[in-house]
Coordinates of N, CA and C in Angstrom, one line a residue:
M1 N 50.8 -29.9 -50.4 CA 50.9 -28.3 -50.3 C 48.9 -28.0 -49.7
R2 N 49.8 -27.9 -48.4 CA 48.9 -27.0 -47.4 C 48.1 -26.3 -48.4
T3 N 47.0 -26.0 -48.4 CA 46.3 -24.5 -48.7 C 45.1 -24.6 -48.0
T4 N 44.6 -23.2 -47.6 CA 42.7 -22.9 -47.3 C 41.8 -22.4 -48.8
D5 N 42.6 -22.8 -49.8 CA 42.4 -22.2 -51.5 C 41.3 -23.8 -52.1
F6 N 40.5 -23.7 -51.8 CA 40.5 -25.9 -52.5 C 39.1 -24.8 -54.2
S7 N 39.5 -23.6 -54.5 CA 38.8 -22.8 -55.8 C 38.9 -23.8 -56.9
A8 N 40.2 -24.8 -56.8 CA 40.1 -25.0 -58.2 C 39.8 -26.9 -58.3
A9 N 40.1 -27.2 -57.0 CA 39.9 -28.8 -56.5 C 38.6 -28.5 -56.7
P10 N 38.0 -30.3 -57.1 CA 37.2 -31.0 -57.2 C 36.0 -30.3 -56.3
P11 N 34.1 -29.9 -56.1 CA 33.3 -29.8 -55.6 C 32.7 -31.3 -54.2
Q12 N 33.4 -31.4 -53.7 CA 33.3 -31.9 -52.8 C 35.0 -32.4 -52.0
A13 N 36.0 -31.1 -52.6 CA 37.0 -30.7 -51.5 C 36.4 -28.4 -50.9
R14 N 35.8 -28.4 -51.9 CA 35.1 -27.4 -51.7 C 34.0 -27.4 -50.5
G15 N 33.3 -28.1 -50.6 CA 32.9 -28.2 -49.1 C 33.0 -27.8 -47.8
E16 N 32.0 -27.2 -47.1 CA 33.2 -28.2 -45.2 C 32.3 -27.7 -44.3
A17 N 30.8 -28.7 -45.5 CA 29.8 -29.8 -44.1 C 29.9 -30.6 -45.1
M18 N 30.2 -32.4 -44.8 CA 29.7 -33.6 -44.8 C 28.6 -34.4 -43.7
F19 N 28.0 -35.1 -44.4 CA 26.9 -35.7 -43.6 C 27.4 -37.3 -44.4
I20 N 27.0 -38.5 -43.6 CA 27.8 -39.9 -43.7 C 26.2 -40.1 -43.1
G21 N 25.5 -41.2 -44.1 CA 24.5 -41.8 -43.3 C 24.2 -43.8 -43.8
A22 N 23.6 -44.5 -43.1 CA 23.4 -45.6 -43.7 C 22.3 -45.9 -43.2
T23 N 21.0 -46.4 -43.7 CA 20.4 -47.3 -43.5 C 20.1 -48.6 -43.9
H24 N 19.8 -49.2 -42.9 CA 20.0 -50.5 -43.0 C 18.1 -51.7 -43.9
Y25 N 18.1 -51.3 -45.0 CA 16.6 -52.3 -44.6 C 16.4 -53.1 -44.8
S26 N 15.0 -53.4 -44.8 CA 14.3 -54.9 -43.9 C 14.5 -55.7 -44.6
G27 N 14.1 -55.8 -46.4 CA 14.2 -56.1 -47.5 C 14.4 -56.0 -48.8
P28 N 14.4 -57.0 -49.6 CA 14.3 -56.3 -51.6 C 12.5 -55.8 -50.7
R29 N 11.9 -55.9 -50.5 CA 10.5 -54.7 -51.0 C 10.4 -53.7 -49.4
S30 N 11.0 -53.5 -49.2 CA 11.5 -52.6 -48.6 C 12.6 -51.1 -49.1
L31 N 13.3 -52.0 -50.3 CA 14.4 -51.1 -51.4 C 13.2 -51.5 -52.1
L32 N 12.0 -51.7 -53.0 CA 11.9 -51.1 -54.0 C 10.8 -50.1 -53.7
S33 N 10.6 -50.4 -52.6 CA 9.5 -49.3 -52.1 C 10.4 -47.8 -52.4
L34 N 11.5 -47.9 -51.8 CA 12.3 -46.6 -51.5 C 12.5 -46.0 -52.7
A35 N 12.5 -45.8 -53.8 CA 13.3 -46.4 -55.0 C 12.3 -44.3 -54.7
R36 N 11.2 -44.6 -55.5 CA 10.4 -43.3 -55.3 C 10.8 -41.5 -54.5
P37 N 10.5 -42.4 -53.2 CA 10.5 -41.0 -51.8 C 12.4 -40.5 -52.2
W38 N 13.1 -41.9 -53.2 CA 14.8 -41.8 -52.8 C 14.8 -40.2 -54.0
L39 N 14.0 -41.1 -54.7 CA 14.7 -40.3 -56.6 C 14.1 -39.0 -55.9
R40 N 13.3 -38.8 -55.4 CA 12.5 -37.4 -55.2 C 13.7 -36.3 -53.8
M41 N 13.6 -36.7 -52.9 CA 14.5 -36.2 -52.3 C 16.0 -36.0 -52.5
V42 N 16.6 -37.1 -53.7 CA 18.3 -37.4 -54.5 C 17.5 -35.2 -55.3
R43 N 16.5 -35.9 -56.4 CA 16.1 -34.6 -57.2 C 16.3 -33.1 -56.4
T44 N 15.6 -33.4 -55.1 CA 15.5 -31.9 -54.3 C 16.8 -31.5 -54.1
M45 N 17.9 -33.0 -53.5 CA 18.4 -32.6 -52.8 C 20.3 -31.1 -53.7
K46 N 20.5 -32.0 -55.1 CA 20.8 -32.0 -55.9 C 20.4 -29.9 -56.8
R47 N 19.1 -30.0 -57.5 CA 19.0 -28.2 -56.5 C 18.7 -27.6 -55.8
M48 N 19.8 -27.7 -54.6 CA 19.6 -27.1 -53.3 C 20.6 -26.0 -53.5
D49 N 20.5 -25.0 -53.2 CA 21.9 -23.9 -52.9 C 22.4 -24.5 -52.2
G50 N 24.1 -24.3 -52.2 CA 25.1 -25.1 -52.1 C 25.5 -26.3 -51.9
Y51 N 24.6 -27.9 -51.8 CA 24.8 -28.8 -51.9 C 26.5 -28.2 -52.9
R52 N 26.9 -29.5 -52.6 CA 28.5 -29.9 -54.0 C 28.0 -30.8 -53.9
W53 N 28.1 -32.5 -54.0 CA 28.6 -33.7 -54.5 C 28.2 -34.4 -53.2
H54 N 28.0 -36.1 -54.2 CA 26.8 -37.1 -53.1 C 27.8 -38.4 -54.0
K55 N 28.0 -39.7 -53.1 CA 27.7 -40.0 -52.9 C 27.4 -41.6 -52.6
V56 N 26.2 -42.7 -53.5 CA 25.4 -44.0 -52.4 C 26.7 -44.5 -52.4
Y57 N 27.0 -45.6 -51.5 CA 27.2 -46.9 -51.1 C 26.1 -48.4 -50.6
L58 N 26.8 -49.6 -51.1 CA 26.7 -50.2 -51.0 C 27.2 -51.4 -49.6
Q59 N 26.4 -51.4 -48.5 CA 26.8 -52.7 -47.4 C 26.5 -54.0 -46.5
G60 N 27.3 -54.6 -47.5 CA 25.5 -56.0 -47.4 C 24.6 -56.6 -48.2
P61 N 23.2 -57.2 -48.1 CA 22.8 -57.5 -49.4 C 21.3 -56.5 -48.5
F62 N 21.3 -55.2 -47.5 CA 20.6 -54.5 -47.7 C 20.9 -52.7 -47.4
T63 N 22.4 -52.7 -46.6 CA 22.3 -51.6 -46.4 C 23.2 -50.4 -47.7
L64 N 22.4 -49.4 -47.1 CA 23.0 -48.6 -48.6 C 23.1 -47.0 -47.7
G65 N 24.1 -46.7 -47.4 CA 24.9 -45.3 -47.3 C 24.9 -44.2 -48.3
T66 N 25.2 -43.1 -48.0 CA 25.2 -41.8 -48.8 C 26.3 -40.8 -47.7
I67 N 27.4 -40.2 -48.4 CA 28.1 -39.7 -48.5 C 27.4 -38.1 -49.3
A68 N 26.9 -36.8 -48.3 CA 27.0 -36.0 -49.3 C 27.1 -35.0 -49.4
V69 N 27.7 -33.8 -49.6 CA 28.7 -32.9 -49.1 C 27.7 -31.6 -49.5
F70 N 28.7 -30.1 -48.4 CA 27.4 -28.7 -49.0 C 28.6 -27.9 -48.5
A71 N 28.2 -26.9 -48.7 CA 28.9 -25.5 -48.8 C 29.5 -25.6 -47.3
D72 N 28.0 -25.6 -46.3 CA 28.5 -25.3 -45.0 C 27.7 -25.9 -44.3
R73 N 27.1 -25.6 -42.7 CA 26.4 -26.5 -42.2 C 25.2 -26.0 -42.2
E74 N 24.3 -25.3 -43.1 CA 23.0 -23.9 -42.9 C 23.1 -24.9 -44.3
A75 N 23.7 -24.4 -44.9 CA 23.3 -25.9 -46.3 C 22.9 -27.2 -46.3
L76 N 23.8 -27.9 -45.3 CA 22.7 -29.1 -45.2 C 22.3 -29.1 -44.8
M77 N 22.1 -28.6 -42.8 CA 20.2 -28.0 -42.0 C 18.9 -27.4 -43.1
R78 N 19.6 -26.9 -44.2 CA 18.3 -26.4 -44.9 C 17.8 -28.1 -46.1
F79 N 18.9 -28.4 -46.2 CA 18.2 -30.2 -46.7 C 17.4 -30.3 -45.7
A80 N 18.5 -30.9 -44.7 CA 17.7 -31.6 -43.9 C 15.8 -31.3 -43.1
R81 N 16.3 -30.2 -43.9 CA 14.4 -28.8 -43.6 C 12.8 -29.7 -45.1
T82 N 13.6 -29.6 -45.6 CA 12.5 -30.5 -47.3 C 11.5 -31.0 -47.2
S83 N 11.0 -30.5 -47.4 CA 9.6 -31.7 -47.9 C 10.3 -32.8 -47.9
A84 N 11.0 -33.6 -48.8 CA 11.6 -34.2 -49.4 C 12.5 -35.4 -48.7
H85 N 13.0 -34.4 -47.6 CA 13.8 -35.1 -46.3 C 13.2 -36.1 -46.0
R86 N 12.4 -34.9 -45.4 CA 11.2 -35.0 -43.8 C 10.0 -36.3 -44.3
D87 N 10.1 -36.7 -45.6 CA 9.5 -37.7 -46.6 C 9.3 -38.5 -46.4
L88 N 11.1 -38.7 -46.4 CA 11.7 -39.8 -46.3 C 12.6 -40.5 -45.4
M89 N 12.3 -39.5 -44.4 CA 12.4 -39.9 -43.3 C 11.2 -40.7 -42.3
C90 N 10.6 -40.4 -42.5 CA 8.9 -40.3 -41.7 C 8.1 -41.9 -42.3
W91 N 8.9 -41.6 -43.9 CA 8.8 -43.5 -44.5 C 9.6 -44.2 -44.0
M92 N 10.8 -44.0 -43.1 CA 11.9 -44.7 -42.9 C 11.1 -45.1 -41.9
T93 N 11.0 -43.8 -40.5 CA 10.8 -44.1 -39.1 C 9.4 -44.8 -39.0
D94 N 8.3 -44.3 -39.4 CA 6.7 -44.7 -38.8 C 6.1 -45.8 -38.9
R95 N 7.1 -46.7 -39.1 CA 6.4 -47.7 -39.2 C 7.4 -48.9 -38.8
G96 N 7.5 -48.6 -37.7 CA 8.7 -49.6 -36.6 C 9.5 -50.7 -37.5
D97 N 9.4 -51.0 -38.1 CA 10.7 -51.8 -38.0 C 10.0 -52.9 -40.2
R98 N 9.2 -51.7 -39.7 CA 8.9 -52.8 -41.5 C 9.7 -52.1 -43.6
N99 N 10.0 -51.1 -43.1 CA 11.3 -50.3 -44.1 C 12.4 -50.8 -44.2
G100 N 13.1 -50.6 -42.8 CA 14.2 -50.2 -41.6 C 14.2 -50.7 -40.8
T101 N 15.8 -51.6 -40.3 CA 16.4 -51.8 -39.1 C 17.2 -51.1 -38.3
A102 N 17.5 -50.4 -38.8 CA 18.3 -49.6 -38.4 C 19.3 -48.6 -39.3
G103 N 20.0 -47.4 -38.5 CA 19.9 -46.1 -39.1 C 21.3 -45.1 -38.7
F104 N 21.9 -44.1 -39.0 CA 22.7 -43.6 -38.3 C 23.1 -42.2 -39.1
I105 N 23.4 -41.2 -38.8 CA 23.4 -39.8 -39.2 C 25.0 -38.8 -38.7
R106 N 25.9 -38.9 -39.2 CA 26.7 -38.2 -38.2 C 27.1 -37.1 -39.8
I107 N 27.4 -35.6 -38.4 CA 27.8 -34.7 -39.8 C 29.2 -33.7 -39.2
F108 N 30.2 -33.7 -39.6 CA 31.8 -33.2 -40.2 C 31.6 -32.0 -40.5
D109 N 32.6 -31.5 -39.9 CA 33.0 -30.0 -40.5 C 34.7 -30.4 -41.3
A110 N 34.7 -29.3 -42.5 CA 35.7 -29.6 -43.1 C 37.2 -28.3 -41.9
Q111 N 38.0 -28.6 -41.6 CA 39.0 -27.9 -40.8 C 39.6 -26.7 -42.4
P112 N 39.8 -25.7 -41.6 CA 39.7 -24.7 -42.7 C 41.5 -25.2 -44.0
G113 N 42.7 -25.4 -42.5 CA 43.2 -25.8 -44.1 C 43.0 -27.0 -44.7
G114 N 44.3 -27.3 -45.6 CA 44.1 -28.9 -46.0 C 45.4 -29.5 -46.8
Y115 N 45.4 -30.3 -48.1 CA 46.0 -30.3 -48.8 C 45.8 -30.2 -50.5
S116 N 46.1 -30.2 -51.1 CA 45.4 -30.1 -52.7 C 47.7 -30.5 -53.4
N117 N 47.3 -30.6 -54.8 CA 48.8 -30.8 -55.4 C 47.1 -31.2 -57.3
G118 N 49.1 -30.0 -57.7 CA 48.7 -30.2 -59.5 C 47.4 -29.6 -60.1
E119 N 46.5 -28.9 -61.0 CA 45.8 -28.5 -61.6 C 45.0 -28.7 -60.4
W120 N 44.5 -29.4 -59.2 CA 43.4 -29.8 -58.5 C 44.1 -27.6 -57.4
R121 N 45.5 -27.4 -57.6 CA 46.0 -26.7 -56.6 C 45.9 -25.0 -56.9
A122 N 44.7 -24.2 -56.5 CA 45.1 -22.6 -56.3 C 46.3 -21.7 -56.9
E123 N 46.8 -22.4 -55.6 CA 48.6 -21.5 -56.5 C 49.1 -21.8 -56.5
G124 N 48.9 -22.7 -57.6 CA 50.0 -22.8 -58.2 C 49.9 -24.4 -58.8
R125 N 50.3 -25.1 -60.1 CA 49.5 -26.4 -60.5 C 51.1 -27.2 -60.7
E126 N 52.1 -27.0 -59.5 CA 52.8 -27.4 -59.8 C 52.3 -29.0 -58.5
M127 N 53.2 -30.4 -58.4 CA 53.5 -31.2 -58.2 C 54.0 -31.2 -56.8
A128 N 54.2 -30.9 -55.8 CA 54.4 -30.4 -54.8 C 53.9 -31.8 -53.2
H129 N 55.7 -31.4 -52.2 CA 55.3 -32.4 -51.0 C 55.6 -31.8 -50.3
I130 N 54.7 -31.9 -48.9 CA 54.7 -30.4 -48.0 C 56.7 -31.6 -47.4
E131 N 57.6 -30.2 -47.0 CA 58.1 -30.5 -46.8 C 58.5 -31.5 -44.5
E132 N 57.1 -31.5 -43.3 CA 56.9 -31.8 -42.4 C 55.8 -32.1 -42.7
F133 N 55.6 -33.3 -41.9 CA 54.7 -34.3 -41.1 C 53.5 -32.7 -40.3
T134 N 51.8 -32.3 -41.0 CA 51.3 -31.7 -39.9 C 51.3 -32.6 -38.4
P135 N 51.3 -31.4 -37.2 CA 52.1 -31.8 -35.7 C 51.0 -32.7 -35.9
I136 N 51.0 -33.4 -34.5 CA 49.7 -33.9 -33.9 C 49.7 -34.1 -32.2
G137 N 48.6 -35.0 -31.9 CA 48.7 -33.7 -30.1 C 49.6 -33.6 -29.8
R138 N 51.1 -32.6 -28.9 CA 51.8 -32.0 -28.4 C 52.8 -31.5 -28.9
E139 N 52.3 -31.7 -31.0 CA 54.1 -31.1 -31.2 C 53.7 -29.7 -31.6
E140 N 54.4 -29.0 -31.4 CA 55.1 -27.5 -31.9 C 54.9 -28.0 -33.3
S141 N 55.7 -29.3 -33.9 CA 56.0 -28.7 -35.2 C 55.9 -30.6 -35.5
G142 N 55.8 -31.1 -37.1 CA 55.7 -32.4 -37.3 C 57.3 -32.9 -37.9
P143 N 57.5 -34.0 -37.8 CA 58.7 -34.2 -38.3 C 59.0 -34.1 -40.4
P144 N 59.5 -34.1 -40.3 CA 60.3 -34.1 -41.7 C 59.5 -35.3 -43.0
V145 N 59.8 -35.1 -43.7 CA 57.9 -36.1 -44.7 C 59.1 -37.0 -45.9
H146 N 59.7 -38.0 -45.0 CA 60.5 -38.9 -45.4 C 60.4 -39.0 -46.9
R147 N 61.5 -38.8 -47.5 CA 61.9 -38.9 -48.5 C 62.7 -39.5 -49.6
K148 N 62.1 -41.0 -50.5 CA 63.4 -41.0 -51.2 C 64.1 -40.2 -52.0
A149 N 65.2 -42.1 -52.5 CA 66.6 -40.6 -52.7 C 66.5 -41.5 -54.2
K150 N 67.4 -40.0 -54.7 CA 66.4 -39.7 -56.1 C 67.9 -40.4 -56.6
R151 N 67.0 -41.3 -58.1 CA 68.3 -41.9 -58.5 C 68.8 -40.7 -59.9
S152 N 70.3 -41.5 -59.9 CA 70.8 -41.0 -60.8 C 70.5 -41.1 -61.9

């Protein structure tokens, strides 16, 4: 069901700003030396007002990425200014490619509306389909959602 109320949904659905990033590290030695500053940064992030949720992902042998959700863009940017985050970024970039050879960061803002169902639905606990797809392009309304025929 379409909604703008995510109060019953998990923490990551209640955030309005999302960070996704990844770093390709130089090798096992840089990954081992990453442990202490990275753990400090995660502890700092989890204590921050506005932190909602994060996950780390592995891609290839030496690329680690993070997806993090914050209450809003301001909370995310406050985290970016912390000494723990700054120290980790300096560790990564101040020595050429000694610790890492590539990295990226993207920041996304949530649209006000979305979808929720069942126990994650604030307006009611029912599981239900939307009646029509969200319009795209120049559509004023989306096509009806195709339903399977009910069995008797």
